[in-house]
Amino acid sequence: MLSAVLLYNFILLGSTFFVYLSEKCIHKSDRNFFLFVAFLMIFLVSALRYDVGTDFLAYINIYNNIADYDNMEVGFYYINLALYNLELSSQWSIIAFSFIFTVIIFY
């Protein structure tokens, strides 16, 4: 438990630090680099997690049985359906939505 708290606090403080550094940069390339590092810190932990949270396994179940679920949010349904039809593992659903949410946060 304590290790999870330390990890998430490190990610929060680390990404905040890199965003701060990006704001202090004069050159656009340096700014983009620091923003990219901050983005990766949040995205990778979010995308590569397994069985974190109370609804993780529910999302995996929805993905694996997408044909049984037709009464849900349109975007969520079609993204999962596309990934499922590409025969990708359920982890790709987590990766895709982590990417979407992290891009929205950093945009």
Short mmCIF file of the C-alpha atoms (twelve columns), coordinates in Angstrom:
data_MODEL
# 
_entry.id   MODEL 
# 
loop_
_atom_site.group_PDB 
_atom_site.id 
_atom_site.type_symbol 
_atom_site.label_atom_id 
_atom_site.label_alt_id 
_atom_site.label_comp_id 
_atom_site.label_asym_id 
_atom_site.label_seq_id 
_atom_site.Cartn_x 
_atom_site.Cartn_y 
_atom_site.Cartn_z 
_atom_site.pdbx_PDB_model_num 
ATOM 1   C CA . MET A 1   0.000   0.000  0.000   1 
ATOM 2   C CA . LEU A 2   2.712   2.451  0.970   1 
ATOM 3   C CA . SER A 3   4.709   1.626  -2.139  1 
ATOM 4   C CA . ALA A 4   1.683   2.468  -4.322  1 
ATOM 5   C CA . VAL A 5   1.252   5.798  -2.556  1 
ATOM 6   C CA . LEU A 6   4.925   6.591  -3.025  1 
ATOM 7   C CA . LEU A 7   4.819   5.575  -6.696  1 
ATOM 8   C CA . TYR A 8   1.782   7.701  -7.509  1 
ATOM 9   C CA . ASN A 9   3.137   10.680 -5.593  1 
ATOM 10  C CA . PHE A 10  6.453   10.350 -7.433  1 
ATOM 11  C CA . ILE A 11  4.589   10.320 -10.759 1 
ATOM 12  C CA . LEU A 12  2.495   13.326 -9.769  1 
ATOM 13  C CA . LEU A 13  5.455   15.351 -8.559  1 
ATOM 14  C CA . GLY A 14  7.711   14.210 -11.400 1 
ATOM 15  C CA . SER A 15  5.253   15.061 -14.147 1 
ATOM 16  C CA . THR A 16  4.475   18.384 -12.480 1 
ATOM 17  C CA . PHE A 17  8.203   19.135 -12.335 1 
ATOM 18  C CA . PHE A 18  8.636   18.404 -16.059 1 
ATOM 19  C CA . VAL A 19  5.634   20.570 -16.939 1 
ATOM 20  C CA . TYR A 20  7.185   23.340 -14.831 1 
ATOM 21  C CA . LEU A 21  10.495  22.917 -16.685 1 
ATOM 22  C CA . SER A 22  8.672   23.090 -20.013 1 
ATOM 23  C CA . GLU A 23  7.180   26.432 -19.040 1 
ATOM 24  C CA . LYS A 24  10.644  27.819 -18.290 1 
ATOM 25  C CA . CYS A 25  12.174  26.744 -21.619 1 
ATOM 26  C CA . ILE A 26  13.008  29.295 -24.278 1 
ATOM 27  C CA . HIS A 27  13.286  26.869 -27.196 1 
ATOM 28  C CA . LYS A 28  10.189  25.094 -28.417 1 
ATOM 29  C CA . SER A 29  12.056  21.807 -28.896 1 
ATOM 30  C CA . ASP A 30  13.112  21.795 -25.230 1 
ATOM 31  C CA . ARG A 31  9.565   22.622 -24.168 1 
ATOM 32  C CA . ASN A 32  8.154   19.774 -26.250 1 
ATOM 33  C CA . PHE A 33  10.711  17.342 -24.828 1 
ATOM 34  C CA . PHE A 34  9.801   18.122 -21.204 1 
ATOM 35  C CA . LEU A 35  6.081   17.923 -21.982 1 
ATOM 36  C CA . PHE A 36  6.632   14.572 -23.679 1 
ATOM 37  C CA . VAL A 37  8.478   13.220 -20.626 1 
ATOM 38  C CA . ALA A 38  5.656   14.421 -18.354 1 
ATOM 39  C CA . PHE A 39  3.105   12.838 -20.713 1 
ATOM 40  C CA . LEU A 40  4.968   9.515  -20.738 1 
ATOM 41  C CA . MET A 41  5.206   9.407  -16.956 1 
ATOM 42  C CA . ILE A 42  1.436   9.541  -16.640 1 
ATOM 43  C CA . PHE A 43  0.524   7.569  -19.754 1 
ATOM 44  C CA . LEU A 44  2.780   4.566  -19.149 1 
ATOM 45  C CA . VAL A 45  1.611   3.999  -15.596 1 
ATOM 46  C CA . SER A 46  -2.000  4.382  -16.661 1 
ATOM 47  C CA . ALA A 47  -1.668  2.184  -19.750 1 
ATOM 48  C CA . LEU A 48  0.358   -0.634 -18.225 1 
ATOM 49  C CA . ARG A 49  -1.592  -1.076 -15.024 1 
ATOM 50  C CA . TYR A 50  -3.285  -4.366 -14.252 1 
ATOM 51  C CA . ASP A 51  -6.149  -4.995 -11.845 1 
ATOM 52  C CA . VAL A 52  -5.970  -1.490 -10.392 1 
ATOM 53  C CA . GLY A 53  -9.231  0.012  -9.228  1 
ATOM 54  C CA . THR A 54  -12.624 -1.469 -8.568  1 
ATOM 55  C CA . ASP A 55  -13.795 -1.455 -12.189 1 
ATOM 56  C CA . PHE A 56  -10.737 -2.765 -14.033 1 
ATOM 57  C CA . LEU A 57  -11.990 -6.323 -14.342 1 
ATOM 58  C CA . ALA A 58  -15.421 -5.050 -15.420 1 
ATOM 59  C CA . TYR A 59  -13.793 -3.215 -18.347 1 
ATOM 60  C CA . ILE A 60  -11.904 -6.388 -19.288 1 
ATOM 61  C CA . ASN A 61  -15.149 -8.354 -19.137 1 
ATOM 62  C CA . ILE A 62  -16.924 -5.815 -21.350 1 
ATOM 63  C CA . TYR A 63  -14.090 -5.986 -23.878 1 
ATOM 64  C CA . ASN A 64  -14.031 -9.776 -23.963 1 
ATOM 65  C CA . ASN A 65  -17.825 -9.946 -24.365 1 
ATOM 66  C CA . ILE A 66  -18.403 -6.835 -26.474 1 
ATOM 67  C CA . ALA A 67  -21.123 -8.536 -28.553 1 
ATOM 68  C CA . ASP A 68  -23.276 -8.831 -25.412 1 
ATOM 69  C CA . TYR A 69  -23.085 -5.097 -24.676 1 
ATOM 70  C CA . ASP A 70  -24.900 -2.845 -27.103 1 
ATOM 71  C CA . ASN A 71  -26.387 -0.363 -24.622 1 
ATOM 72  C CA . MET A 72  -23.381 1.758  -23.673 1 
ATOM 73  C CA . GLU A 73  -21.617 4.952  -24.670 1 
ATOM 74  C CA . VAL A 74  -21.157 5.043  -28.429 1 
ATOM 75  C CA . GLY A 75  -17.455 5.994  -28.446 1 
ATOM 76  C CA . PHE A 76  -16.550 3.421  -25.803 1 
ATOM 77  C CA . TYR A 77  -18.468 0.717  -27.657 1 
ATOM 78  C CA . TYR A 78  -16.996 1.386  -31.096 1 
ATOM 79  C CA . ILE A 79  -13.413 1.780  -29.912 1 
ATOM 80  C CA . ASN A 80  -13.653 -1.506 -28.028 1 
ATOM 81  C CA . LEU A 81  -15.389 -3.168 -30.970 1 
ATOM 82  C CA . ALA A 82  -12.650 -1.998 -33.357 1 
ATOM 83  C CA . LEU A 83  -9.884  -3.264 -31.065 1 
ATOM 84  C CA . TYR A 84  -11.725 -6.546 -30.544 1 
ATOM 85  C CA . ASN A 85  -12.189 -7.031 -34.296 1 
ATOM 86  C CA . LEU A 86  -8.452  -6.452 -34.753 1 
ATOM 87  C CA . GLU A 87  -8.030  -9.413 -32.362 1 
ATOM 88  C CA . LEU A 88  -5.967  -7.404 -29.898 1 
ATOM 89  C CA . SER A 89  -5.832  -8.351 -26.235 1 
ATOM 90  C CA . SER A 90  -7.994  -6.558 -23.695 1 
ATOM 91  C CA . GLN A 91  -4.935  -4.629 -22.469 1 
ATOM 92  C CA . TRP A 92  -5.073  -2.640 -25.709 1 
ATOM 93  C CA . SER A 93  -8.435  -1.252 -24.638 1 
ATOM 94  C CA . ILE A 94  -6.832  0.030  -21.434 1 
ATOM 95  C CA . ILE A 95  -3.915  1.445  -23.442 1 
ATOM 96  C CA . ALA A 96  -6.208  3.170  -25.957 1 
ATOM 97  C CA . PHE A 97  -8.362  4.850  -23.340 1 
ATOM 98  C CA . SER A 98  -5.330  5.793  -21.246 1 
ATOM 99  C CA . PHE A 99  -3.872  7.480  -24.316 1 
ATOM 100 C CA . ILE A 100 -7.116  9.340  -25.067 1 
ATOM 101 C CA . PHE A 101 -7.510  10.589 -21.495 1 
ATOM 102 C CA . THR A 102 -3.852  11.562 -21.116 1 
ATOM 103 C CA . VAL A 103 -3.915  13.505 -24.416 1 
ATOM 104 C CA . ILE A 104 -7.016  15.355 -23.216 1 
ATOM 105 C CA . ILE A 105 -5.286  16.228 -19.939 1 
ATOM 106 C CA . PHE A 106 -2.169  17.527 -21.694 1 
ATOM 107 C CA . TYR A 107 -4.033  19.337 -24.450 1 
# 
